[in-house]
mmCIF file of C-alpha atoms in Angstrom:
data_model
loop_
_atom_site.group_PDB
_atom_site.id
_atom_site.type_symbol
_atom_site.label_atom_id
_atom_site.label_comp_id
_atom_site.label_asym_id
_atom_site.label_seq_id
_atom_site.Cartn_x
_atom_site.Cartn_y
_atom_site.Cartn_z
ATOM 1 C CA MET A 1 281.831 18.374 139.694
ATOM 2 C CA LEU A 2 279.157 19.718 137.347
ATOM 3 C CA GLY A 3 280.558 20.400 133.925
ATOM 4 C CA GLN A 4 283.212 17.722 134.453
ATOM 5 C CA ARG A 5 281.426 14.587 135.674
ATOM 6 C CA ASP A 6 279.709 12.472 133.019
ATOM 7 C CA PRO A 7 278.507 15.311 130.763
ATOM 8 C CA GLY A 8 276.297 12.851 128.887
ATOM 9 C CA HIS A 9 274.065 12.623 131.941
ATOM 10 C CA TYR A 10 274.725 15.874 133.774
ATOM 11 C CA GLY A 11 275.553 18.362 131.024
ATOM 12 C CA THR A 12 278.476 20.707 130.540
ATOM 13 C CA LEU A 13 277.373 23.665 132.648
ATOM 14 C CA THR A 14 279.137 24.278 135.938
ATOM 15 C CA LEU A 15 277.393 24.860 139.253
ATOM 16 C CA VAL A 16 278.134 28.590 138.905
ATOM 17 C CA ASP A 17 276.467 28.577 135.470
ATOM 18 C CA ILE A 18 273.378 26.812 136.806
ATOM 19 C CA ASP A 19 273.154 29.055 139.867
ATOM 20 C CA GLN A 20 273.188 32.077 137.535
ATOM 21 C CA ARG A 21 270.321 30.656 135.492
ATOM 22 C CA ILE A 22 268.388 29.936 138.685
ATOM 23 C CA ALA A 23 268.905 33.554 139.802
ATOM 24 C CA GLU A 24 267.652 34.810 136.435
ATOM 25 C CA ALA A 25 264.550 32.609 136.683
ATOM 26 C CA ALA A 26 263.912 33.823 140.214
ATOM 27 C CA ASP A 27 264.140 37.450 139.066
ATOM 28 C CA ALA A 28 261.704 36.724 136.255
ATOM 29 C CA HIS A 29 259.230 35.285 138.779
ATOM 30 C CA GLY A 30 259.794 38.002 141.378
ATOM 31 C CA VAL A 31 261.172 35.676 144.043
ATOM 32 C CA ASP A 32 264.416 35.519 146.000
ATOM 33 C CA VAL A 33 266.611 32.436 145.966
ATOM 34 C CA GLU A 34 269.592 31.225 147.886
ATOM 35 C CA CYS A 35 271.621 28.435 146.322
ATOM 36 C CA PHE A 36 273.469 26.017 148.582
ATOM 37 C CA GLN A 37 275.517 22.970 147.669
ATOM 38 C CA SER A 38 277.240 20.420 149.852
ATOM 39 C CA ASN A 39 278.488 16.875 149.488
ATOM 40 C CA HIS A 40 277.544 16.244 153.119
ATOM 41 C CA GLU A 41 274.020 15.349 154.209
ATOM 42 C CA GLY A 42 274.503 16.949 157.628
ATOM 43 C CA GLU A 43 275.410 20.296 156.072
ATOM 44 C CA LEU A 44 272.269 20.182 153.925
ATOM 45 C CA ILE A 45 270.190 19.472 157.016
ATOM 46 C CA ASP A 46 271.940 22.236 158.973
ATOM 47 C CA CYS A 47 271.159 24.687 156.171
ATOM 48 C CA LEU A 48 267.486 23.708 156.064
ATOM 49 C CA GLN A 49 267.160 23.929 159.838
ATOM 50 C CA ALA A 50 268.874 27.330 159.927
ATOM 51 C CA GLN A 51 266.407 28.638 157.309
ATOM 52 C CA ARG A 52 263.313 27.192 159.002
ATOM 53 C CA GLY A 53 260.635 29.848 159.257
ATOM 54 C CA ASP A 54 262.450 32.130 156.803
ATOM 55 C CA ILE A 55 261.803 30.209 153.569
ATOM 56 C CA ASP A 56 258.656 29.616 151.562
ATOM 57 C CA GLY A 57 259.834 26.640 149.520
ATOM 58 C CA VAL A 58 262.727 24.406 148.523
ATOM 59 C CA VAL A 59 264.068 23.116 145.233
ATOM 60 C CA VAL A 60 266.332 20.167 145.963
ATOM 61 C CA ASN A 61 268.629 17.977 143.947
ATOM 62 C CA ALA A 62 269.638 15.416 146.535
ATOM 63 C CA GLY A 63 271.946 13.502 144.194
ATOM 64 C CA ALA A 64 272.635 10.032 145.577
ATOM 65 C CA LEU A 65 270.899 11.034 148.824
ATOM 66 C CA THR A 66 267.701 10.752 146.786
ATOM 67 C CA HIS A 67 267.964 7.001 147.208
ATOM 68 C CA TYR A 68 268.903 6.701 150.897
ATOM 69 C CA GLY A 69 268.891 10.147 152.580
ATOM 70 C CA LEU A 70 266.259 9.553 155.249
ATOM 71 C CA SER A 71 267.639 12.278 157.521
ATOM 72 C CA LEU A 72 267.444 14.743 154.633
ATOM 73 C CA LYS A 73 263.898 13.568 153.935
ATOM 74 C CA ASP A 74 262.932 14.248 157.559
ATOM 75 C CA SER A 75 264.500 17.700 157.397
ATOM 76 C CA LEU A 76 262.643 18.575 154.195
ATOM 77 C CA THR A 77 259.402 17.411 155.782
ATOM 78 C CA ASP A 78 260.110 19.383 158.970
ATOM 79 C CA ALA A 79 260.706 22.548 156.922
ATOM 80 C CA GLY A 80 256.942 22.663 156.432
ATOM 81 C CA VAL A 81 257.157 24.249 152.975
ATOM 82 C CA PRO A 82 256.541 22.982 149.447
ATOM 83 C CA VAL A 83 259.501 21.053 148.012
ATOM 84 C CA ILE A 84 260.262 20.218 144.398
ATOM 85 C CA GLU A 85 262.810 17.492 143.652
ATOM 86 C CA VAL A 86 265.025 18.064 140.607
ATOM 87 C CA HIS A 87 267.400 15.725 138.785
ATOM 88 C CA LEU A 88 269.525 16.720 135.812
ATOM 89 C CA SER A 89 269.264 13.250 134.304
ATOM 90 C CA ASN A 90 266.153 11.123 133.973
ATOM 91 C CA ILE A 91 266.593 8.902 137.019
ATOM 92 C CA HIS A 92 263.634 6.780 135.889
ATOM 93 C CA ALA A 93 265.465 5.764 132.701
ATOM 94 C CA ARG A 94 268.718 4.825 134.409
ATOM 95 C CA GLU A 95 269.875 1.974 136.629
ATOM 96 C CA GLU A 96 267.201 0.316 138.776
ATOM 97 C CA TRP A 97 268.650 1.628 142.049
ATOM 98 C CA ARG A 98 268.435 5.229 140.780
ATOM 99 C CA ARG A 99 264.711 4.930 140.075
ATOM 100 C CA ARG A 100 263.666 4.943 143.728
ATOM 101 C CA SER A 101 263.455 8.251 145.558
ATOM 102 C CA VAL A 102 262.951 8.172 149.315
ATOM 103 C CA LEU A 103 261.924 11.836 148.974
ATOM 104 C CA ALA A 104 259.148 11.221 146.442
ATOM 105 C CA ASP A 105 256.305 10.860 148.931
ATOM 106 C CA THR A 106 257.201 14.115 150.699
ATOM 107 C CA VAL A 107 257.753 16.433 147.722
ATOM 108 C CA ARG A 108 255.111 18.232 145.661
ATOM 109 C CA GLY A 109 256.652 17.008 142.458
ATOM 110 C CA GLN A 110 259.708 15.799 140.610
ATOM 111 C CA ILE A 111 261.417 17.165 137.529
ATOM 112 C CA ALA A 112 263.900 14.776 135.955
ATOM 113 C CA GLY A 113 265.811 14.631 132.724
ATOM 114 C CA LEU A 114 265.601 18.270 131.641
ATOM 115 C CA GLY A 115 269.180 19.143 132.577
ATOM 116 C CA TRP A 116 269.691 22.633 133.986
ATOM 117 C CA ARG A 117 266.246 23.618 132.694
ATOM 118 C CA GLY A 118 264.722 21.465 135.418
ATOM 119 C CA TYR A 119 265.917 23.970 138.002
ATOM 120 C CA THR A 120 264.411 26.960 136.226
ATOM 121 C CA ALA A 121 261.168 25.058 135.685
ATOM 122 C CA ALA A 122 261.122 24.200 139.389
ATOM 123 C CA VAL A 123 261.624 27.848 140.368
ATOM 124 C CA GLY A 124 258.634 28.844 138.248
ATOM 125 C CA ALA A 125 256.472 26.023 139.539
ATOM 126 C CA LEU A 126 257.413 26.708 143.148
ATOM 127 C CA ALA A 127 256.758 30.446 142.768
ATOM 128 C CA GLY A 128 253.295 29.591 141.447
ATOM 129 C CA ILE A 129 252.568 27.118 144.245
ATOM 130 C CA ILE A 130 253.650 29.623 146.899
ATOM 131 C CA ALA A 131 251.537 32.399 145.331
ATOM 132 C CA ASP A 132 248.489 30.117 145.076
ATOM 133 C CA GLU A 133 248.794 29.042 148.697
ATOM 134 C CA ALA A 134 249.247 32.622 149.917
ATOM 135 C CA SER A 135 245.968 33.749 148.376
#
């Protein structure tokens, strides 16, 4: 629903637009990315489990699952790689229930409120973390 749902909070770019910008950021940092979106927690978990051992890091926007997705949290932890949590809007400046992330204590960091730029910032940060930990 990106580009259509509440553009004041989530912007006007579509998912395809954002995925393209993520790919460009990945190229600039010399890393490969695979973008995956689902409205179903189980599909997100299945994707993470299928990639286990083949990925070096994860950038995740868990949407509403941020606030209650304990199975997703477990799957991100089990992946055993650095994770950066991204939110298009500033969840800390919104409704009280949005301010709590069940993922927060398992991720390396959070980027919130930068719109689509949060994803490209996360790609750069994650590429740096992975490079630092490989050396």
